[in-house]
mmCIF file of C-alpha atoms and ligand atoms in Angstrom:
data_model
loop_
_atom_site.group_PDB
_atom_site.id
_atom_site.type_symbol
_atom_site.label_atom_id
_atom_site.label_comp_id
_atom_site.label_asym_id
_atom_site.label_seq_id
_atom_site.Cartn_x
_atom_site.Cartn_y
_atom_site.Cartn_z
ATOM 1 C CA MET A 1 17.729 18.806 1.345
ATOM 2 C CA THR A 2 14.203 18.917 0.107
ATOM 3 C CA ALA A 3 12.424 15.482 -1.596
ATOM 4 C CA LYS A 4 12.619 17.579 -4.762
ATOM 5 C CA ALA A 5 16.671 17.599 -4.935
ATOM 6 C CA HIS A 6 16.780 13.853 -4.043
ATOM 7 C CA ALA A 7 16.690 11.304 -6.506
ATOM 8 C CA TYR A 8 13.604 10.246 -4.897
ATOM 9 C CA LEU A 9 12.997 6.364 -4.741
ATOM 10 C CA ASP A 10 10.701 5.841 -1.754
ATOM 11 C CA TYR A 11 7.344 6.070 -3.885
ATOM 12 C CA ASN A 12 6.074 3.271 -1.891
ATOM 13 C CA ALA A 13 6.153 5.255 1.204
ATOM 14 C CA THR A 14 4.706 8.511 0.189
ATOM 15 C CA THR A 15 4.353 10.085 -3.776
ATOM 16 C CA PRO A 16 5.133 13.426 -4.796
ATOM 17 C CA VAL A 17 1.651 15.724 -5.058
ATOM 18 C CA LEU A 18 0.464 15.783 -8.163
ATOM 19 C CA GLU A 19 0.086 18.971 -10.036
ATOM 20 C CA GLU A 20 -3.547 18.533 -10.382
ATOM 21 C CA VAL A 21 -4.315 17.799 -6.895
ATOM 22 C CA VAL A 22 -2.501 20.717 -5.650
ATOM 23 C CA LEU A 23 -4.774 22.767 -7.934
ATOM 24 C CA ALA A 24 -8.099 21.084 -6.562
ATOM 25 C CA VAL A 25 -6.807 21.299 -2.935
ATOM 26 C CA THR A 26 -6.167 24.935 -3.280
ATOM 27 C CA ALA A 27 -9.603 25.448 -4.524
ATOM 28 C CA ALA A 28 -11.037 23.222 -1.527
ATOM 29 C CA LEU A 29 -9.224 25.561 0.816
ATOM 30 C CA GLY A 30 -10.929 28.288 -0.614
ATOM 31 C CA ASN A 31 -14.400 26.708 -0.269
ATOM 32 C CA PHE A 32 -14.367 26.375 3.378
ATOM 33 C CA GLY A 33 -18.030 25.433 4.202
ATOM 34 C CA ASN A 34 -18.747 22.468 6.339
ATOM 35 C CA PRO A 35 -20.258 19.667 4.211
ATOM 36 C CA SER A 36 -22.914 19.029 6.877
ATOM 37 C CA SER A 37 -24.518 22.673 6.574
ATOM 38 C CA VAL A 38 -27.447 23.139 4.724
ATOM 39 C CA HIS A 39 -26.570 26.486 3.554
ATOM 40 C CA GLY A 40 -24.469 27.415 -0.018
ATOM 41 C CA PRO A 41 -21.018 27.304 1.406
ATOM 42 C CA GLY A 42 -21.969 24.008 2.882
ATOM 43 C CA ARG A 43 -23.583 22.663 -0.124
ATOM 44 C CA HIS A 44 -20.606 23.594 -1.960
ATOM 45 C CA ALA A 45 -18.566 21.307 -0.436
ATOM 46 C CA ARG A 46 -20.913 18.575 -0.135
ATOM 47 C CA ALA A 47 -20.817 18.696 -3.607
ATOM 48 C CA ALA A 48 -17.002 18.726 -3.937
ATOM 49 C CA VAL A 49 -16.937 15.436 -1.601
ATOM 50 C CA GLU A 50 -19.820 13.774 -3.427
ATOM 51 C CA GLU A 51 -17.580 14.419 -6.718
ATOM 52 C CA ALA A 52 -14.400 13.144 -5.311
ATOM 53 C CA ARG A 53 -16.490 9.944 -3.966
ATOM 54 C CA GLU A 54 -17.768 9.235 -7.534
ATOM 55 C CA ALA A 55 -14.330 9.481 -8.910
ATOM 56 C CA ILE A 56 -12.826 7.158 -6.486
ATOM 57 C CA ALA A 57 -15.890 4.561 -6.681
ATOM 58 C CA ALA A 58 -15.174 4.638 -10.480
ATOM 59 C CA LEU A 59 -11.482 4.135 -10.257
ATOM 60 C CA VAL A 60 -12.076 0.950 -8.058
ATOM 61 C CA ASP A 61 -15.245 -0.253 -9.387
ATOM 62 C CA ALA A 62 -17.190 0.211 -5.906
ATOM 63 C CA PRO A 63 -20.406 1.319 -5.453
ATOM 64 C CA ALA A 64 -19.917 5.382 -4.550
ATOM 65 C CA GLN A 65 -22.793 5.306 -1.737
ATOM 66 C CA ARG A 66 -20.448 2.547 -0.326
ATOM 67 C CA VAL A 67 -17.267 4.636 -0.420
ATOM 68 C CA ILE A 68 -16.525 5.852 3.293
ATOM 69 C CA PHE A 69 -13.922 8.758 3.855
ATOM 70 C CA THR A 70 -11.160 8.205 6.620
ATOM 71 C CA SER A 71 -8.145 9.646 7.764
ATOM 72 C CA GLY A 72 -6.183 6.921 5.693
ATOM 73 C CA GLY A 73 -5.026 3.529 4.752
ATOM 74 C CA THR A 74 -4.639 2.761 8.584
ATOM 75 C CA GLU A 75 -8.279 3.833 9.796
ATOM 76 C CA ALA A 76 -9.313 2.248 6.448
ATOM 77 C CA ASN A 77 -8.053 -1.005 7.853
ATOM 78 C CA ALA A 78 -8.829 -0.276 11.402
ATOM 79 C CA LEU A 79 -12.340 0.207 10.479
ATOM 80 C CA ALA A 80 -12.524 -2.993 8.089
ATOM 81 C CA MET A 81 -10.928 -5.405 10.932
ATOM 82 C CA ARG A 82 -13.212 -4.118 13.807
ATOM 83 C CA GLY A 83 -16.252 -2.746 12.389
ATOM 84 C CA LEU A 84 -16.831 -5.410 9.543
ATOM 85 C CA ALA A 85 -15.800 -8.198 11.868
ATOM 86 C CA ALA A 86 -18.307 -6.860 14.395
ATOM 87 C CA ALA A 87 -21.278 -5.916 11.840
ATOM 88 C CA ALA A 88 -21.309 -9.639 10.623
ATOM 89 C CA GLY A 89 -20.619 -10.962 14.069
ATOM 90 C CA CYS A 90 -17.420 -12.561 12.905
ATOM 91 C CA SER A 91 -15.706 -15.214 15.359
ATOM 92 C CA GLY A 92 -12.168 -13.909 14.511
ATOM 93 C CA VAL A 93 -10.063 -12.220 12.062
ATOM 94 C CA LEU A 94 -7.417 -14.478 9.944
ATOM 95 C CA ALA A 95 -4.806 -12.556 7.727
ATOM 96 C CA SER A 96 -1.681 -13.328 5.529
ATOM 97 C CA ALA A 97 1.557 -12.783 7.906
ATOM 98 C CA THR A 98 2.995 -10.146 5.532
ATOM 99 C CA GLU A 99 -0.100 -7.367 6.091
ATOM 100 C CA HIS A 100 0.871 -4.050 7.019
ATOM 101 C CA PRO A 101 0.863 -3.474 10.574
ATOM 102 C CA SER A 102 -2.352 -1.492 10.301
ATOM 103 C CA ILE A 103 -3.834 -4.858 9.819
ATOM 104 C CA MET A 104 -1.541 -7.108 11.972
ATOM 105 C CA ALA A 105 -2.063 -5.481 14.832
ATOM 106 C CA HIS A 106 -5.740 -6.686 14.939
ATOM 107 C CA VAL A 107 -4.681 -10.366 14.212
ATOM 108 C CA ALA A 108 -3.672 -12.968 17.046
ATOM 109 C CA GLU A 109 -0.131 -14.674 16.200
ATOM 110 C CA GLN A 110 -2.575 -18.178 15.874
ATOM 111 C CA ASP A 111 -4.435 -16.534 13.071
ATOM 112 C CA ARG A 112 -1.760 -15.193 11.005
ATOM 113 C CA ILE A 113 -1.432 -17.278 7.911
ATOM 114 C CA ALA A 114 2.048 -18.562 6.791
ATOM 115 C CA VAL A 115 3.550 -17.355 3.490
ATOM 116 C CA ASP A 116 6.065 -18.733 1.104
ATOM 117 C CA ARG A 117 9.621 -17.666 0.716
ATOM 118 C CA ASN A 118 8.167 -15.025 -1.625
ATOM 119 C CA GLY A 119 5.732 -13.733 0.834
ATOM 120 C CA ILE A 120 2.745 -15.445 -1.252
ATOM 121 C CA VAL A 121 0.011 -16.362 1.013
ATOM 122 C CA ASP A 122 -0.312 -20.082 1.566
ATOM 123 C CA LEU A 123 -3.994 -21.047 0.016
ATOM 124 C CA ASP A 124 -3.601 -24.437 1.818
ATOM 125 C CA ALA A 125 -2.900 -23.315 5.217
ATOM 126 C CA LEU A 126 -6.092 -20.446 4.831
ATOM 127 C CA GLU A 127 -8.202 -23.177 3.820
ATOM 128 C CA ARG A 128 -7.260 -25.142 7.077
ATOM 129 C CA ALA A 129 -7.750 -22.311 9.238
ATOM 130 C CA LEU A 130 -11.017 -21.402 7.537
ATOM 131 C CA LYS A 131 -12.126 -24.896 8.130
ATOM 132 C CA GLN A 132 -11.470 -24.911 11.641
ATOM 133 C CA ARG A 133 -13.129 -21.647 12.600
ATOM 134 C CA ALA A 134 -16.714 -21.063 13.075
ATOM 135 C CA ALA A 135 -18.263 -19.216 10.441
ATOM 136 C CA PRO A 136 -18.154 -16.246 9.437
ATOM 137 C CA VAL A 137 -14.772 -15.251 10.211
ATOM 138 C CA LEU A 138 -12.965 -12.029 8.257
ATOM 139 C CA VAL A 139 -10.097 -12.858 6.324
ATOM 140 C CA ALA A 140 -7.712 -9.991 5.101
ATOM 141 C CA VAL A 141 -5.465 -10.728 2.099
ATOM 142 C CA MET A 142 -3.699 -7.620 0.998
ATOM 143 C CA PHE A 143 -3.416 -6.380 -2.870
ATOM 144 C CA ALA A 144 0.406 -5.869 -2.958
ATOM 145 C CA ASN A 145 2.765 -6.065 -0.541
ATOM 146 C CA ASN A 146 4.239 -2.352 0.461
ATOM 147 C CA GLU A 147 8.298 -3.742 1.046
ATOM 148 C CA THR A 148 8.469 -6.245 -1.617
ATOM 149 C CA GLY A 149 5.758 -5.175 -4.040
ATOM 150 C CA VAL A 150 4.906 -9.085 -4.495
ATOM 151 C CA LEU A 151 0.953 -9.647 -5.314
ATOM 152 C CA GLN A 152 -1.186 -11.790 -3.642
ATOM 153 C CA PRO A 153 -3.647 -14.523 -5.258
ATOM 154 C CA VAL A 154 -6.734 -12.250 -3.954
ATOM 155 C CA ALA A 155 -9.176 -13.885 -6.359
ATOM 156 C CA GLU A 156 -7.969 -17.430 -5.005
ATOM 157 C CA ALA A 157 -8.542 -15.883 -1.610
ATOM 158 C CA VAL A 158 -11.888 -14.708 -2.380
ATOM 159 C CA ALA A 159 -12.927 -17.885 -3.383
ATOM 160 C CA LEU A 160 -11.821 -19.536 -0.614
ATOM 161 C CA ALA A 161 -13.520 -17.028 1.588
ATOM 162 C CA ARG A 162 -16.964 -17.542 -0.316
ATOM 163 C CA LYS A 163 -16.893 -21.407 0.137
ATOM 164 C CA TYR A 164 -16.333 -21.187 3.775
ATOM 165 C CA GLY A 165 -18.901 -18.033 4.175
ATOM 166 C CA ALA A 166 -16.085 -15.743 5.561
ATOM 167 C CA LEU A 167 -15.813 -12.100 4.442
ATOM 168 C CA ILE A 168 -12.934 -10.403 2.664
ATOM 169 C CA HIS A 169 -10.968 -7.454 2.855
ATOM 170 C CA CYS A 170 -8.349 -6.604 1.222
ATOM 171 C CA ASP A 171 -5.635 -3.584 1.772
ATOM 172 C CA ALA A 172 -5.107 -2.131 -1.733
ATOM 173 C CA VAL A 173 -3.055 0.828 -0.505
ATOM 174 C CA GLN A 174 0.027 -0.042 -2.661
ATOM 175 C CA ALA A 175 -2.087 -1.032 -5.708
ATOM 176 C CA LEU A 176 -3.816 2.235 -7.059
ATOM 177 C CA GLY A 177 -1.657 4.311 -9.854
ATOM 178 C CA LYS A 178 0.248 0.861 -10.356
ATOM 179 C CA THR A 179 -2.245 -1.666 -11.345
ATOM 180 C CA VAL A 180 -6.032 -2.260 -12.064
ATOM 181 C CA LEU A 181 -8.036 -3.120 -9.366
ATOM 182 C CA SER A 182 -11.826 -3.736 -10.005
ATOM 183 C CA MET A 183 -13.799 -4.374 -6.418
ATOM 184 C CA ARG A 184 -16.529 -6.025 -8.210
ATOM 185 C CA THR A 185 -14.669 -8.140 -10.539
ATOM 186 C CA LEU A 186 -12.377 -9.592 -7.621
ATOM 187 C CA GLY A 187 -15.761 -10.044 -5.149
ATOM 188 C CA LEU A 188 -14.427 -8.086 -2.668
ATOM 189 C CA ASP A 189 -16.392 -7.271 0.781
ATOM 190 C CA SER A 190 -13.973 -4.459 1.291
ATOM 191 C CA VAL A 191 -11.208 -2.435 0.211
ATOM 192 C CA SER A 192 -8.932 0.216 1.634
ATOM 193 C CA LEU A 193 -6.951 3.077 -0.095
ATOM 194 C CA SER A 194 -4.601 5.843 0.729
ATOM 195 C CA ALA A 195 -4.243 9.101 -0.877
ATOM 196 C CA HIS A 196 -0.820 9.716 -0.562
ATOM 197 C CA LYS A 197 0.450 6.553 -2.468
ATOM 198 C CA PHE A 198 -1.002 7.470 -5.593
ATOM 199 C CA GLY A 199 -0.369 11.661 -5.624
ATOM 200 C CA GLY A 200 -3.002 12.918 -3.443
ATOM 201 C CA VAL A 201 -1.918 14.245 0.031
ATOM 202 C CA LYS A 202 -1.651 12.856 3.506
ATOM 203 C CA GLY A 203 -4.479 12.261 5.812
ATOM 204 C CA ALA A 204 -6.947 10.995 3.494
ATOM 205 C CA GLY A 205 -8.134 7.500 2.846
ATOM 206 C CA VAL A 206 -11.372 5.377 1.691
ATOM 207 C CA LEU A 207 -12.437 2.300 3.000
ATOM 208 C CA ALA A 208 -15.053 0.858 0.195
ATOM 209 C CA LEU A 209 -17.632 -1.717 0.816
ATOM 210 C CA ARG A 210 -19.573 -4.135 -1.256
ATOM 211 C CA GLY A 211 -23.179 -3.635 -1.473
ATOM 212 C CA GLY A 212 -24.890 -5.475 1.264
ATOM 213 C CA VAL A 213 -21.763 -5.646 3.639
ATOM 214 C CA GLU A 214 -22.542 -3.285 6.595
ATOM 215 C CA ILE A 215 -19.967 -2.181 9.356
ATOM 216 C CA ALA A 216 -20.046 -1.132 12.998
ATOM 217 C CA ALA A 217 -18.702 2.599 13.423
ATOM 218 C CA ASP A 218 -15.778 2.675 15.250
ATOM 219 C CA MET A 219 -15.737 6.427 15.478
ATOM 220 C CA LEU A 220 -19.184 7.576 17.187
ATOM 221 C CA GLY A 221 -20.714 11.077 17.732
ATOM 222 C CA GLY A 222 -21.866 12.316 14.155
ATOM 223 C CA GLY A 223 -24.107 11.587 11.174
ATOM 224 C CA GLN A 224 -21.204 11.943 8.580
ATOM 225 C CA GLU A 225 -20.643 9.198 5.888
ATOM 226 C CA HIS A 226 -24.124 7.815 6.319
ATOM 227 C CA ARG A 227 -23.369 7.074 10.264
ATOM 228 C CA ARG A 228 -20.200 4.647 9.414
ATOM 229 C CA ARG A 229 -17.693 7.791 10.316
ATOM 230 C CA ALA A 230 -18.399 10.356 12.606
ATOM 231 C CA GLY A 231 -16.287 13.463 12.313
ATOM 232 C CA THR A 232 -16.226 16.437 9.965
ATOM 233 C CA GLU A 233 -15.096 15.386 6.477
ATOM 234 C CA ASN A 234 -11.208 16.250 5.678
ATOM 235 C CA VAL A 235 -12.192 18.488 2.513
ATOM 236 C CA SER A 236 -9.320 19.522 1.060
ATOM 237 C CA GLY A 237 -7.742 16.045 1.288
ATOM 238 C CA ILE A 238 -10.887 14.217 -0.159
ATOM 239 C CA VAL A 239 -10.917 16.349 -3.016
ATOM 240 C CA GLY A 240 -7.332 16.025 -3.622
ATOM 241 C CA MET A 241 -7.905 11.883 -3.522
ATOM 242 C CA GLY A 242 -10.842 12.725 -5.838
ATOM 243 C CA ALA A 243 -8.476 14.605 -8.312
ATOM 244 C CA ALA A 244 -5.582 11.639 -7.972
ATOM 245 C CA ALA A 245 -8.070 9.091 -8.724
ATOM 246 C CA ARG A 246 -8.945 11.116 -12.073
ATOM 247 C CA CYS A 247 -5.414 10.952 -12.928
ATOM 248 C CA ALA A 248 -4.691 7.230 -11.645
ATOM 249 C CA GLU A 249 -5.361 6.255 -15.659
ATOM 250 C CA ARG A 250 -2.327 8.467 -16.761
ATOM 251 C CA LEU A 251 0.044 6.821 -14.146
ATOM 252 C CA LEU A 252 -0.860 3.557 -15.294
ATOM 253 C CA VAL A 253 -0.118 4.629 -18.739
ATOM 254 C CA ASP A 254 3.488 5.293 -17.381
ATOM 255 C CA ALA A 255 3.595 2.311 -15.471
ATOM 256 C CA PRO A 256 5.301 0.303 -18.285
ATOM 257 C CA ARG A 257 8.049 2.911 -18.486
ATOM 258 C CA VAL A 258 8.662 2.844 -14.616
ATOM 259 C CA LEU A 259 9.138 -1.140 -14.796
ATOM 260 C CA ASP A 260 11.543 -0.853 -17.304
ATOM 261 C CA LEU A 261 13.597 1.468 -15.095
ATOM 262 C CA ARG A 262 13.059 -0.893 -12.376
ATOM 263 C CA ASP A 263 14.274 -3.640 -14.350
ATOM 264 C CA GLU A 264 17.473 -1.989 -15.517
ATOM 265 C CA LEU A 265 18.455 -1.112 -11.841
ATOM 266 C CA GLU A 266 17.808 -4.709 -10.819
ATOM 267 C CA ALA A 267 19.872 -6.144 -13.922
ATOM 268 C CA ALA A 268 22.681 -3.693 -12.783
ATOM 269 C CA VAL A 269 22.138 -5.057 -9.182
ATOM 270 C CA GLU A 270 22.460 -8.763 -10.172
ATOM 271 C CA SER A 271 25.293 -8.367 -12.582
ATOM 272 C CA GLU A 272 27.350 -6.159 -10.559
ATOM 273 C CA ALA A 273 26.458 -7.464 -6.775
ATOM 274 C CA PRO A 274 25.560 -11.331 -7.432
ATOM 275 C CA GLN A 275 25.731 -11.499 -3.711
ATOM 276 C CA ALA A 276 22.577 -9.431 -3.042
ATOM 277 C CA ARG A 277 19.271 -10.921 -3.094
ATOM 278 C CA ILE A 278 15.956 -9.440 -4.917
ATOM 279 C CA PHE A 279 12.716 -10.440 -3.411
ATOM 280 C CA GLY A 280 10.090 -11.713 -5.300
ATOM 281 C CA ARG A 281 12.198 -11.666 -8.101
ATOM 282 C CA ASP A 282 10.457 -13.879 -10.541
ATOM 283 C CA LYS A 283 7.049 -13.906 -8.798
ATOM 284 C CA PRO A 284 4.144 -11.206 -9.888
ATOM 285 C CA ARG A 285 5.188 -7.935 -8.380
ATOM 286 C CA LEU A 286 4.289 -4.529 -8.544
ATOM 287 C CA GLY A 287 6.584 -2.702 -11.228
ATOM 288 C CA ASN A 288 7.818 -0.184 -9.366
ATOM 289 C CA THR A 289 9.232 -1.967 -6.215
ATOM 290 C CA SER A 290 12.523 -3.733 -5.594
ATOM 291 C CA CYS A 291 13.279 -5.306 -2.168
ATOM 292 C CA ILE A 292 17.022 -5.719 -2.041
ATOM 293 C CA LEU A 293 19.022 -7.535 0.790
ATOM 294 C CA LEU A 294 22.886 -7.000 0.649
ATOM 295 C CA PRO A 295 24.284 -9.334 3.401
ATOM 296 C CA GLY A 296 26.817 -8.125 5.387
ATOM 297 C CA VAL A 297 25.482 -4.204 5.220
ATOM 298 C CA SER A 298 22.738 -3.192 7.469
ATOM 299 C CA SER A 299 20.029 -1.109 6.084
ATOM 300 C CA GLU A 300 20.641 1.563 8.077
ATOM 301 C CA THR A 301 23.931 1.897 6.500
ATOM 302 C CA GLN A 302 22.642 1.619 3.166
ATOM 303 C CA VAL A 303 19.698 4.137 3.770
ATOM 304 C CA MET A 304 22.201 6.691 5.136
ATOM 305 C CA ARG A 305 25.088 6.350 2.709
ATOM 306 C CA LEU A 306 22.277 6.665 0.062
ATOM 307 C CA ASP A 307 20.674 9.894 1.920
ATOM 308 C CA LEU A 308 23.956 11.648 2.097
ATOM 309 C CA ALA A 309 24.420 11.209 -1.737
ATOM 310 C CA GLY A 310 20.931 12.656 -2.189
ATOM 311 C CA VAL A 311 19.173 9.040 -2.972
ATOM 312 C CA ALA A 312 16.464 8.500 -0.747
ATOM 313 C CA VAL A 313 15.041 4.657 -0.432
ATOM 314 C CA SER A 314 13.648 3.205 3.080
ATOM 315 C CA ALA A 315 14.706 0.126 4.906
ATOM 316 C CA GLY A 316 11.621 -2.120 4.497
ATOM 317 C CA SER A 317 8.779 0.013 5.382
ATOM 318 C CA ALA A 318 8.739 3.457 5.977
ATOM 319 C CA CYS A 319 5.905 3.002 8.249
ATOM 320 C CA SER A 320 7.923 1.358 10.574
ATOM 321 C CA SER A 321 11.050 3.394 9.987
ATOM 322 C CA GLY A 322 12.916 4.433 13.352
ATOM 323 C CA ARG A 323 12.769 1.181 14.650
ATOM 324 C CA ILE A 324 15.788 -0.950 14.193
ATOM 325 C CA ALA A 325 13.648 -4.493 14.678
ATOM 326 C CA PRO A 326 13.961 -6.531 11.369
ATOM 327 C CA SER A 327 10.768 -6.674 8.894
ATOM 328 C CA HIS A 328 7.928 -8.661 9.897
ATOM 329 C CA VAL A 329 7.445 -9.152 6.109
ATOM 330 C CA LEU A 330 10.829 -10.736 5.566
ATOM 331 C CA LEU A 331 10.874 -12.718 8.996
ATOM 332 C CA ALA A 332 7.658 -14.320 7.561
ATOM 333 C CA MET A 333 9.281 -15.033 4.547
ATOM 334 C CA GLY A 334 11.659 -17.111 6.087
ATOM 335 C CA VAL A 335 14.497 -14.733 5.997
ATOM 336 C CA ALA A 336 16.677 -14.772 9.511
ATOM 337 C CA PRO A 337 16.593 -11.879 11.621
ATOM 338 C CA ASN A 338 20.033 -11.005 11.031
ATOM 339 C CA GLU A 339 19.852 -11.164 7.363
ATOM 340 C CA ALA A 340 16.566 -9.510 7.211
ATOM 341 C CA LYS A 341 18.280 -6.415 8.555
ATOM 342 C CA SER A 342 20.071 -5.811 5.647
ATOM 343 C CA ALA A 343 17.229 -5.108 3.319
ATOM 344 C CA ILE A 344 16.352 -2.042 1.490
ATOM 345 C CA ARG A 345 13.014 -0.971 -0.403
ATOM 346 C CA VAL A 346 13.758 0.937 -3.665
ATOM 347 C CA SER A 347 10.365 1.934 -4.904
ATOM 348 C CA LEU A 348 10.041 4.421 -8.269
ATOM 349 C CA GLY A 349 7.191 6.377 -9.548
ATOM 350 C CA TRP A 350 6.187 8.765 -12.228
ATOM 351 C CA GLU A 351 8.630 11.179 -11.648
ATOM 352 C CA THR A 352 11.619 9.205 -11.682
ATOM 353 C CA THR A 353 14.281 9.136 -14.432
ATOM 354 C CA ARG A 354 17.017 7.260 -15.515
ATOM 355 C CA ALA A 355 19.512 9.614 -14.079
ATOM 356 C CA ASP A 356 17.940 8.973 -10.574
ATOM 357 C CA ILE A 357 18.615 5.218 -11.104
ATOM 358 C CA SER A 358 22.062 5.906 -12.159
ATOM 359 C CA ARG A 359 22.525 7.859 -8.905
ATOM 360 C CA PHE A 360 21.356 5.177 -6.735
ATOM 361 C CA LEU A 361 23.830 2.753 -8.693
ATOM 362 C CA GLU A 362 26.754 5.105 -8.578
ATOM 363 C CA VAL A 363 26.366 5.132 -4.538
ATOM 364 C CA TRP A 364 24.984 1.550 -3.962
ATOM 365 C CA LEU A 365 27.175 -0.707 -6.325
ATOM 366 C CA PRO A 366 30.789 0.572 -4.626
ATOM 367 C CA LEU A 367 29.286 0.195 -1.152
ATOM 368 C CA ALA A 368 28.360 -3.534 -2.044
ATOM 369 C CA ALA A 369 31.543 -3.924 -3.913
ATOM 370 C CA LYS A 370 33.536 -2.662 -0.783
ATOM 371 C CA PHE A 371 31.877 -4.935 1.614
ATOM 372 C CA ARG A 372 31.912 -7.685 -0.633
ATOM 373 C CA ASP A 373 35.747 -7.458 -0.710
ATOM 374 C CA SER A 374 36.146 -6.527 2.864
HETATM 375 N N1 PLP B 1 -1.363 -0.309 4.327
HETATM 376 C C1 PLP B 1 -0.606 -0.603 3.409
HETATM 377 C C2 PLP B 1 -0.046 -1.824 2.581
HETATM 378 C C3 PLP B 1 0.661 0.494 3.086
HETATM 379 O O1 PLP B 1 1.599 0.636 2.780
HETATM 380 C C4 PLP B 1 0.660 1.691 3.932
HETATM 381 C C5 PLP B 1 1.392 3.006 4.577
HETATM 382 O O2 PLP B 1 2.479 2.467 4.232
HETATM 383 C C6 PLP B 1 -0.762 1.789 4.847
HETATM 384 C C7 PLP B 1 -1.897 0.705 4.846
HETATM 385 C C8 PLP B 1 -1.136 2.849 5.719
HETATM 386 O O3 PLP B 1 -1.537 3.973 4.968
HETATM 387 P P1 PLP B 1 -1.776 5.460 5.330
HETATM 388 O O4 PLP B 1 -0.349 5.925 5.832
HETATM 389 O O5 PLP B 1 -2.444 6.315 5.059
HETATM 390 O O6 PLP B 1 -2.190 5.342 7.008
#
């Protein structure tokens, strides 16, 4: 069954590719020059890459010459965690405990900052950790959590970082197309983005740097991206990301409709399956995301039953799918390991319809009722 035939409710894993992106990518595939070549075809490809850079910079309010193209969010995060910390001579890295695994992989256990039961980073704990470390350190606080949609107090974290002479990186992979993000207003040192989370194609991402902030390149052996990331650029993916950036405003206009659908889904879950728990229910959250725990029914069972009925959702983070281990995000929020294995993530987007929500409820509510009665 194709993604199109499904009621696709897994936008936080990846989104459909926007029509404008398909057109832009197709055109870029025909324009096969290497952007580093000085001849006409090369210059043509270079111009397309630079146009995309401008569009992405404008979308997140970052200086265009400081937008570095990468292979996606994971590489952008790795570049920030290693390259930013190295260039600034950081003594260590602190990160909230619910960051994406591509951040967590770079953070030692004792450097993970606790979150509350809603997954919001404990700013007092962050301040205590900053006081204990020799400046500068690098702090990583994500914009919105990929599993729960819960928003972090990024502005407050930036203020703390400034107070203690730290640098601050924000994984904003889940933000675009769902909310407004201004890197300049927030005062962030770096931001990571991923094309396939807002209508682009997989394999293109960005690390955007604030003016004056430098990084040590991770990928060496070429002068691309102003020597910050060696390797011939993924021109078609980058052009597609630029096209998606130009559509982001339209996605934002649609966001209230998506929020209404998400709220309808949650209202039905709460009234028909009161034993279920919705994470971050009353906290600032992305309007497209719902993380639901159904006690006594494993995530796998829920995901498989829904899939058989043509509804696509994921068990926690799709990046960790295939792994039975409970989500580190829910564990950090104080959910017991056996309970955390019963959570699913439902995430909506611009192609989601009321019929998709009904289809989800038609399968999930009887499942909830069956296990409640058994
Ligand atoms: N950061 C967050 C918050 C994500 O949700 C993801 C992917 O799910 C990533 C980073 C990794 O992005 P990519 O798939 O482009 O490597």
